[in-house]
Protein backbone atom coordinates (compact mmCIF):
# COMPACT_ATOMS: atom_id res chain seq x y z
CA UNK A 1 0.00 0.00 0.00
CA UNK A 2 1.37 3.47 -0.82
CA UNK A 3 1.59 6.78 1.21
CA UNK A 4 -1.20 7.90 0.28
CA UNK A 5 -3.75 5.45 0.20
CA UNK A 6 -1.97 4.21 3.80
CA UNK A 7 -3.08 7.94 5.08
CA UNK A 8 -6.63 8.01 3.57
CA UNK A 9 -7.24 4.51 5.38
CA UNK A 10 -5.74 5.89 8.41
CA UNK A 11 -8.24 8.84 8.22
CA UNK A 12 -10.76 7.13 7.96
CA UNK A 13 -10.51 4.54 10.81
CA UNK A 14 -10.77 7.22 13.09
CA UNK A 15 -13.56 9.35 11.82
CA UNK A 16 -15.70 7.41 14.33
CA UNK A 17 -13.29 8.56 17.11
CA UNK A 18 -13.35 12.06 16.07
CA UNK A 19 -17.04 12.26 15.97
CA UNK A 20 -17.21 10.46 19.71
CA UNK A 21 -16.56 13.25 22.90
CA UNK A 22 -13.17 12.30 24.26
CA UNK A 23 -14.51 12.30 27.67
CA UNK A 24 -16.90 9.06 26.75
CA UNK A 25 -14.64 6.85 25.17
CA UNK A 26 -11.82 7.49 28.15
CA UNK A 27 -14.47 6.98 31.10
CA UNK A 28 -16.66 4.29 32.08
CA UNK A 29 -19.52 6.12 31.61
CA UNK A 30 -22.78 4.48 33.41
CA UNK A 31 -26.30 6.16 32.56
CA UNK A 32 -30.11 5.60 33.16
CA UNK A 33 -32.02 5.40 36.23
CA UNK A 34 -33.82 2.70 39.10
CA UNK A 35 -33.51 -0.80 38.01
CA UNK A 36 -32.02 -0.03 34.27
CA UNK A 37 -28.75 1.33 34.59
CA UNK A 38 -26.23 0.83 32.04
CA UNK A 39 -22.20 0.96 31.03
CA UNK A 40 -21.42 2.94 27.63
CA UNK A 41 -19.46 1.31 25.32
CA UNK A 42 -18.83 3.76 22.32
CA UNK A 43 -16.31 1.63 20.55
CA UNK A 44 -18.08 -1.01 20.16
CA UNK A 45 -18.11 -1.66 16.65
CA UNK A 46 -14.64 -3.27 14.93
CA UNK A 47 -15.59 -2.89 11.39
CA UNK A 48 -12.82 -1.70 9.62
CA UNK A 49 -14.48 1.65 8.11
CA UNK A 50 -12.00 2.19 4.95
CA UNK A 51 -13.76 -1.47 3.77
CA UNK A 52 -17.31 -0.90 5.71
CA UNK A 53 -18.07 2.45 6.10
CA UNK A 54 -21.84 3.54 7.33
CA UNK A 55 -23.64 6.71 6.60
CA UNK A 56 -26.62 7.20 8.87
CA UNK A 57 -26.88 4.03 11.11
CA UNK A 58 -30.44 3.74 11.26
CA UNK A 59 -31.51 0.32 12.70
CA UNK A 60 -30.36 -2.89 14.44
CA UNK A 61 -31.92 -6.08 15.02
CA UNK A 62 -30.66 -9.87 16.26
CA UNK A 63 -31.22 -13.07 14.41
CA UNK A 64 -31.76 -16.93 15.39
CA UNK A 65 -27.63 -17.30 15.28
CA UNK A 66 -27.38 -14.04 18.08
CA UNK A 67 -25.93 -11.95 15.65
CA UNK A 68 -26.29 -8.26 15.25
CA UNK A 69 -27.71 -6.93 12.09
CA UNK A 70 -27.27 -2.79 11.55
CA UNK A 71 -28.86 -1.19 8.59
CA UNK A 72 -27.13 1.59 7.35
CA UNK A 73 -27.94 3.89 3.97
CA UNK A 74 -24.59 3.89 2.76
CA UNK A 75 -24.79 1.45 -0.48
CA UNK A 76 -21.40 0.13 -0.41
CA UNK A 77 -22.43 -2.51 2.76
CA UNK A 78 -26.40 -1.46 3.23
CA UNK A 79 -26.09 -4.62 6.29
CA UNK A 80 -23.42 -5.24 8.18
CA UNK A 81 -23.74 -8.55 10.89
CA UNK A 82 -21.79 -8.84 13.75
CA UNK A 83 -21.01 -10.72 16.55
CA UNK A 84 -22.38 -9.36 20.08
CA UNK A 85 -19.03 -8.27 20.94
CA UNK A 86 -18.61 -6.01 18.07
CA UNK A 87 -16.39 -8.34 15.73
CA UNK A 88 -17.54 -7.87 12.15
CA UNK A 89 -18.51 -10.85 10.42
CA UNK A 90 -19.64 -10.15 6.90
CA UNK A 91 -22.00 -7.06 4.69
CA UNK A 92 -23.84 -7.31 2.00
CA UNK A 93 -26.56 -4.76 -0.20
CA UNK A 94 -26.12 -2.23 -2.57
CA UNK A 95 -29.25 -1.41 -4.02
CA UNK A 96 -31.27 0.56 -0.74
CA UNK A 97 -30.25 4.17 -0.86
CA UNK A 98 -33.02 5.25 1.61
CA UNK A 99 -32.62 1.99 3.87
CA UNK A 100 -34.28 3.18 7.16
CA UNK A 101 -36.61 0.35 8.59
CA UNK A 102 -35.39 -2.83 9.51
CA UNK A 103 -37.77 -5.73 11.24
CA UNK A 104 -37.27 -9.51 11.88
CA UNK A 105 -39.68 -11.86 11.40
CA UNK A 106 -39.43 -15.70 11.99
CA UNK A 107 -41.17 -17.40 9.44
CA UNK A 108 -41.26 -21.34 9.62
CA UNK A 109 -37.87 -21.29 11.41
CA UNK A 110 -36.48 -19.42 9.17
CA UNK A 111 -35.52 -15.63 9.58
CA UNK A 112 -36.72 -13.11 7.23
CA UNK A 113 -36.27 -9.58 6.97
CA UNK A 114 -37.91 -6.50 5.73
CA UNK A 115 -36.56 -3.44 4.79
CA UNK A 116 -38.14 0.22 4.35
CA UNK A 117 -36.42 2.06 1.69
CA UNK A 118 -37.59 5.62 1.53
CA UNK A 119 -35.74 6.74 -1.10
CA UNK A 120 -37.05 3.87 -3.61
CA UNK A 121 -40.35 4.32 -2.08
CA UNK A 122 -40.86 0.71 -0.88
CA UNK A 123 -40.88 -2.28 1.58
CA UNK A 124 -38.59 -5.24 0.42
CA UNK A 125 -38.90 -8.77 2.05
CA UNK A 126 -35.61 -10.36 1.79
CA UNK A 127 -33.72 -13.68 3.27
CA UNK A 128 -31.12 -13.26 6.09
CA UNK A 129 -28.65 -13.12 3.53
CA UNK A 130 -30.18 -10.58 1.50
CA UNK A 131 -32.48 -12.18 -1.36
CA UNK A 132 -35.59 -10.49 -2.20
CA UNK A 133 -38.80 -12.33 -1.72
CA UNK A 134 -41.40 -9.89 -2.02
CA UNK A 135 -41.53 -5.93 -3.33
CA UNK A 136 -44.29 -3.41 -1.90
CA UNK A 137 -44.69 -0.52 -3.98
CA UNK A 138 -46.73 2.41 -2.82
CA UNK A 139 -50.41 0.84 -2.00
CA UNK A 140 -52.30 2.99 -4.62
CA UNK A 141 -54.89 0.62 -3.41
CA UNK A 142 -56.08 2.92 -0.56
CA UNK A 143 -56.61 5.76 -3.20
CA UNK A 144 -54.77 8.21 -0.69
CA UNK A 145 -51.35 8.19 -3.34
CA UNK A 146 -51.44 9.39 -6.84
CA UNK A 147 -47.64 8.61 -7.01
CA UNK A 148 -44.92 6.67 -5.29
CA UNK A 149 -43.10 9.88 -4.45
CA UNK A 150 -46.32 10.71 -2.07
CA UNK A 151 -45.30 7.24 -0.12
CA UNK A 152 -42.10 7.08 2.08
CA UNK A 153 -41.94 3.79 4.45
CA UNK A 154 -40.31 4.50 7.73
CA UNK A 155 -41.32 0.81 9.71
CA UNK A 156 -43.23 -2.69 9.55
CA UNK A 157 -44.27 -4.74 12.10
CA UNK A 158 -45.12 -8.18 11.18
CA UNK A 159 -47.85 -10.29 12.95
CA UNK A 160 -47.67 -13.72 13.67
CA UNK A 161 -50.12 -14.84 10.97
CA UNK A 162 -47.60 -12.78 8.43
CA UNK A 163 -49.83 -10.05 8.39
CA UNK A 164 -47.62 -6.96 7.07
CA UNK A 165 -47.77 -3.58 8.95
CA UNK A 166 -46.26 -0.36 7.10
CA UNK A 167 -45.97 2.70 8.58
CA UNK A 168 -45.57 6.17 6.33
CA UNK A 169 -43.70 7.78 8.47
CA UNK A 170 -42.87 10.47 5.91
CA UNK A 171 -45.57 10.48 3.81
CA UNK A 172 -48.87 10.70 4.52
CA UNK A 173 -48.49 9.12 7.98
CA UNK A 174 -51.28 6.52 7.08
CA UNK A 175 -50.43 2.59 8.41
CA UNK A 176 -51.56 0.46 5.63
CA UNK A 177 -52.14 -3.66 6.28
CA UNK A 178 -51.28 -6.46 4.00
CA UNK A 179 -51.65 -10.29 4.50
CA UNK A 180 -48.70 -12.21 4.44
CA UNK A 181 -48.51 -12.28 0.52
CA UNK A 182 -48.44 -8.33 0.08
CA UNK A 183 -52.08 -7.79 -0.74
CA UNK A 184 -54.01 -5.02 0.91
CA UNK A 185 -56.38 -5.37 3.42
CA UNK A 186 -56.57 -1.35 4.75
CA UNK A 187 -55.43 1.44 6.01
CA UNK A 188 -55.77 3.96 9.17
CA UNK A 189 -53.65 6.53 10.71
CA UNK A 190 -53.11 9.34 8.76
CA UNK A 191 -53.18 13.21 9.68
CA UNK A 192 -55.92 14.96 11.37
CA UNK A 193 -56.86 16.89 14.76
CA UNK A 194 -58.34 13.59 16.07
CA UNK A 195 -56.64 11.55 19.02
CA UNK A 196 -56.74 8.79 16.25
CA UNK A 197 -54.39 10.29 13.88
CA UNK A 198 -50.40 10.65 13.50
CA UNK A 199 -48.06 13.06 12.97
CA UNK A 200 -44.49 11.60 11.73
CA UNK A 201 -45.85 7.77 12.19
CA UNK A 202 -41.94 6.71 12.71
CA UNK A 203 -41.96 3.31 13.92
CA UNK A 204 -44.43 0.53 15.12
CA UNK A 205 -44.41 -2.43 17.00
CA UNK A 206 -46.32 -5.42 17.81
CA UNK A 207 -47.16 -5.73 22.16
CA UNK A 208 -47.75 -8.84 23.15
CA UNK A 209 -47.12 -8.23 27.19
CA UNK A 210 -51.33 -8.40 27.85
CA UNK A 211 -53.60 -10.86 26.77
CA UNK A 212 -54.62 -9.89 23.36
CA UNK A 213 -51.69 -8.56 21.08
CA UNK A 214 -52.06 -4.65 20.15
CA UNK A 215 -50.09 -1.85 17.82
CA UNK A 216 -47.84 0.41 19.47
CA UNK A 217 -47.29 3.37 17.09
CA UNK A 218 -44.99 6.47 17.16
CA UNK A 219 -46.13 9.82 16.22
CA UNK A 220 -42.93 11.18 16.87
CA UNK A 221 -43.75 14.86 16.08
CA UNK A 222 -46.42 14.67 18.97
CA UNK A 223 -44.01 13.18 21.32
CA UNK A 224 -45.93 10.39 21.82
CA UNK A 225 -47.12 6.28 21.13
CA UNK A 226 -50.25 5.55 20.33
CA UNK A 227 -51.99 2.28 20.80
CA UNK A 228 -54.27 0.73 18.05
CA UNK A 229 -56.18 -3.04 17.69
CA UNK A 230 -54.86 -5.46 14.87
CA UNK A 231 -57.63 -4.35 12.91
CA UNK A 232 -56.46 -0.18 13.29
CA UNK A 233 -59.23 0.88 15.72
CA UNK A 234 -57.59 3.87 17.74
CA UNK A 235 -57.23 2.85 21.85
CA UNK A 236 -55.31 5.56 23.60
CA UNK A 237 -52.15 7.43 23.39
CA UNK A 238 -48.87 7.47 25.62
CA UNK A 239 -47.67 11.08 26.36
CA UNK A 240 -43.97 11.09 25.89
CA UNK A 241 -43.46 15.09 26.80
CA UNK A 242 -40.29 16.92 25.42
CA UNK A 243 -39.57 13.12 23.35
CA UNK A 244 -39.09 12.54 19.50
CA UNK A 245 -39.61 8.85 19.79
CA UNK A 246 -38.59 6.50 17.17
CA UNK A 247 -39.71 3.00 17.06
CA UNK A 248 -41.19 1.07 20.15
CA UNK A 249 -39.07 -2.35 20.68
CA UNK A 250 -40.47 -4.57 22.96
CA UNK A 251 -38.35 -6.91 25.03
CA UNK A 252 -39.64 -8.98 28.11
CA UNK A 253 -42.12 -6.43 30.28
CA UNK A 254 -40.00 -3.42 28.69
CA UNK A 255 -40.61 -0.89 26.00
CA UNK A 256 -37.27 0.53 24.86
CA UNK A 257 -36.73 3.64 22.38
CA UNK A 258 -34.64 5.82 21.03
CA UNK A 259 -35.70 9.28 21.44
CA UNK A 260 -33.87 11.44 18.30
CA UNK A 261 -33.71 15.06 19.99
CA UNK A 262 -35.40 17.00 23.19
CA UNK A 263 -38.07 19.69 22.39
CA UNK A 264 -36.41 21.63 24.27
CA UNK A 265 -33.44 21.37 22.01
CA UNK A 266 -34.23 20.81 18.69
CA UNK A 267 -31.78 20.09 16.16
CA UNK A 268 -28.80 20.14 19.04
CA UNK A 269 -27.65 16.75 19.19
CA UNK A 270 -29.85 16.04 21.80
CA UNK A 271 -31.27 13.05 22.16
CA UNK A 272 -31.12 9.93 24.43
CA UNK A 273 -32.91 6.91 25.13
CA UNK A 274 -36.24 5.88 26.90
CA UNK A 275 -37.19 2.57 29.07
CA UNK A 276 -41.18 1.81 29.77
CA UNK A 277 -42.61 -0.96 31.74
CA UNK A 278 -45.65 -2.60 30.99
CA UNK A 279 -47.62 0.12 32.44
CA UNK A 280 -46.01 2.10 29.76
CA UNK A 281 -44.61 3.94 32.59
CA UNK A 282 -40.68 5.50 32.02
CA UNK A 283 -38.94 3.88 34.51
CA UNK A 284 -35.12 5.50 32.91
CA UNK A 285 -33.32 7.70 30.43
CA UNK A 286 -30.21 6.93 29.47
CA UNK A 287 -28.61 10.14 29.05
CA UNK A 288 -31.73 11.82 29.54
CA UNK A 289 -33.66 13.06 32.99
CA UNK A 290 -34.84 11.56 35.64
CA UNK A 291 -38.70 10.15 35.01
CA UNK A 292 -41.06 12.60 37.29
CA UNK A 293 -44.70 12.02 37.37
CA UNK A 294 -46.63 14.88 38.65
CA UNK A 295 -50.44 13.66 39.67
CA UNK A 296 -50.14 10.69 37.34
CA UNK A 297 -48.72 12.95 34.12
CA UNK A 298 -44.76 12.50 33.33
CA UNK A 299 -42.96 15.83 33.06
CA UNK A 300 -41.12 16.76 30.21
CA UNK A 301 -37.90 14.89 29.36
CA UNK A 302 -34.81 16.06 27.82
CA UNK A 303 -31.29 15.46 27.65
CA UNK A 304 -28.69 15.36 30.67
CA UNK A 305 -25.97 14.24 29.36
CA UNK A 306 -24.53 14.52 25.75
CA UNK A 307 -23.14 10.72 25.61
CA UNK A 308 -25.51 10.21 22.02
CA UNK A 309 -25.88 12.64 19.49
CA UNK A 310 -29.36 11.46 17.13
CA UNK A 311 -30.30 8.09 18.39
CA UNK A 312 -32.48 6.46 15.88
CA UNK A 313 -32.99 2.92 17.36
CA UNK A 314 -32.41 0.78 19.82
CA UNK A 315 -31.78 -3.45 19.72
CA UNK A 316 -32.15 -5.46 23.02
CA UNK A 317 -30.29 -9.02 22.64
CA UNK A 318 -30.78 -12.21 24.52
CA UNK A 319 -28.32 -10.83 27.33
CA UNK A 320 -30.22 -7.67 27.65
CA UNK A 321 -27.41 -5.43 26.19
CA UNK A 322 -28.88 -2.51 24.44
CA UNK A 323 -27.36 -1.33 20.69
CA UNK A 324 -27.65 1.87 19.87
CA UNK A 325 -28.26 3.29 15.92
CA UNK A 326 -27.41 6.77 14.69
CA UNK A 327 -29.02 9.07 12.66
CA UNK A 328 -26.63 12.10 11.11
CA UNK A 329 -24.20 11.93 13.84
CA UNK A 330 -20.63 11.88 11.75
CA UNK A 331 -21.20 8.44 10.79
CA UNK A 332 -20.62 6.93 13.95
CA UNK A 333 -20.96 3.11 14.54
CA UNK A 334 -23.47 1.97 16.92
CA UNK A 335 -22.49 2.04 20.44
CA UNK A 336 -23.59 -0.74 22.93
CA UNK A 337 -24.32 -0.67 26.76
CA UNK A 338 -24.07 -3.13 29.17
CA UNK A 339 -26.47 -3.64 32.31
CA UNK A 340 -24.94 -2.39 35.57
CA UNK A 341 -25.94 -5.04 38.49
């Protein structure tokens, strides 16, 4: 290898590093609150960036295997798979220059993925290893979209009978429901000055902590979740004051989310990330304040401490470490944290 190209590489192995505060990669950094405390790990990641760079780390997930998936929009490695302690493994995908939403879905034992691409305007079922099963296009079915450029897929959530969840996030904010071979059944959501309706429809989940399975659904420009039936029938909303939410992951009795940025501090790298319990209660912010709840209504919540810059999601393993994605933060990797006993 010559001078030059020896120097570029160089540069470009620590562009993560110059992106990450000194002070957080030095200490042993510990954040959250009560019961879910955790240890900041901010190198993490040992991809080697000249050969696997990422551009906006938007969303993690782990497979049947206990790997770590990340889905990034930069189109020279659009998933790279690691191992839980950060050892890179292998990357493939090209073609999603708008990747954004990633979900899991175990289908006969086997583990599929699908992929929101809001730049090609569509949802893409694919294998673990990246072949495409099935294509959504924009669902010109619901007679809401003249044009694909109208639809722009932020999330699915898939439910167990294959059932296919989409969420516009931005587009038209409407959630539109397929059956398990892409055809439509309907759609509700949308925008509106009713409880019912969303504003920036960001992410969705499936909760299955109660007795009959329901929709969690962001409407991150309302700082809040809002919960829906299988069939799209509006049930109430969760108040997330000061928040910008991104998608609700469920893991045991716990809601976990990235929250992008603080009202109170919009566009200033201020964001952290948000614990429920099944009460959909906040129980701790990592990096954020302390939940207060004054006569049964949470106070606003912002940023404490500036360990993340635009957390976009968050992925909960089978040891209860927590992964957290990126959005327009210098390209950083994802960092992981650690439970503190």
């Amino acid at each position: 290898m010559n001078r030059k190209k020896f120097l570029q590489n160089t540069a470009l192995g620590v562009t993560g590093i110059l992106y990450t505060p000194h002070w957080l990669i030095k200490n042993e950094v510990v954040l959250g609150h009560n019961n879910k405390r955790y240890r900041l790990n901010t190198q993490w990641s040992q991809a080697d960036v000249a050969r696997y760079p990422v551009n906006d780390c938007h969303e993690m997930v782990q497979d049947r295997k206990g790997r770590i998936l990340l889905l990034t929009n930069e189109t020279k490695n659009n998933v790279l798979i690691y191992d839980k302690s950060g050892k890179f493994l292998s990357a493939w995908g090209t073609e999603y220059p708008g990747a954004h939403g990633l979900t899991l879905f175990n289908e006969n034992g086997a583990d599929m993925l699908f992929i929101c691409d809001n730049k090609r305007h569509q949802v893409i079922k694919t294998t673990i290893d990246g072949r495409v099963l099935l294509t959504l296009d924009y669902p010109r079915e619901t007679g809401a979209y003249t044009k694909a450029e109208e639809y722009i897929p932020t999330e699915t959530a898939i439910a167990p009978n294959g059932d296919i969840y989409v969420v516009d996030g931005y587009g038209k904010d409407f959630v539109i429901q397929y059956d398990a071979k892409g055809r439509y059944i309907r759609h509700f959501g949308g925008r509106g000055n009713e409880p019912r309706h969303l504003l920036n429809a960001h992410g969705i989940c499936i909760d299955h902590r109660h007795k009959k399975p329901i929709l969690i659904i962001t409407s991150r420009q309302q700082n809040a979740f809002k919960r829906y039936t299988m069939e799209g029938v509006y049930i109430d909303t969760v108040e997330m004051p000061g928040a910008w939410v991104c998608r609700p992951v469920i893991r045991g009795p716990y809601l976990y989310a990235a929250v992008l940025q603080s009202s109170s501090k919009l566009n200033q790298k201020s964001g952290f990330v948000t614990i429920l319990n099944k009460n959909n209660e906040v129980v701790s912010n990592l990096a954020g304040s302390a939940p207060q709840y004054t006569n049964g209504k949470l106070q606003e919540l912002y940023q404490t401490t500036p360990a993340f810059q635009y957390p976009h999601d968050v992925c909960v393993d089978d040891d209860e470490n927590l992964y957290v994605a990126q959005w327009n933060s210098g390209k950083v990797y994802p960092y992981k944290l650690e439970p503190v006993i």
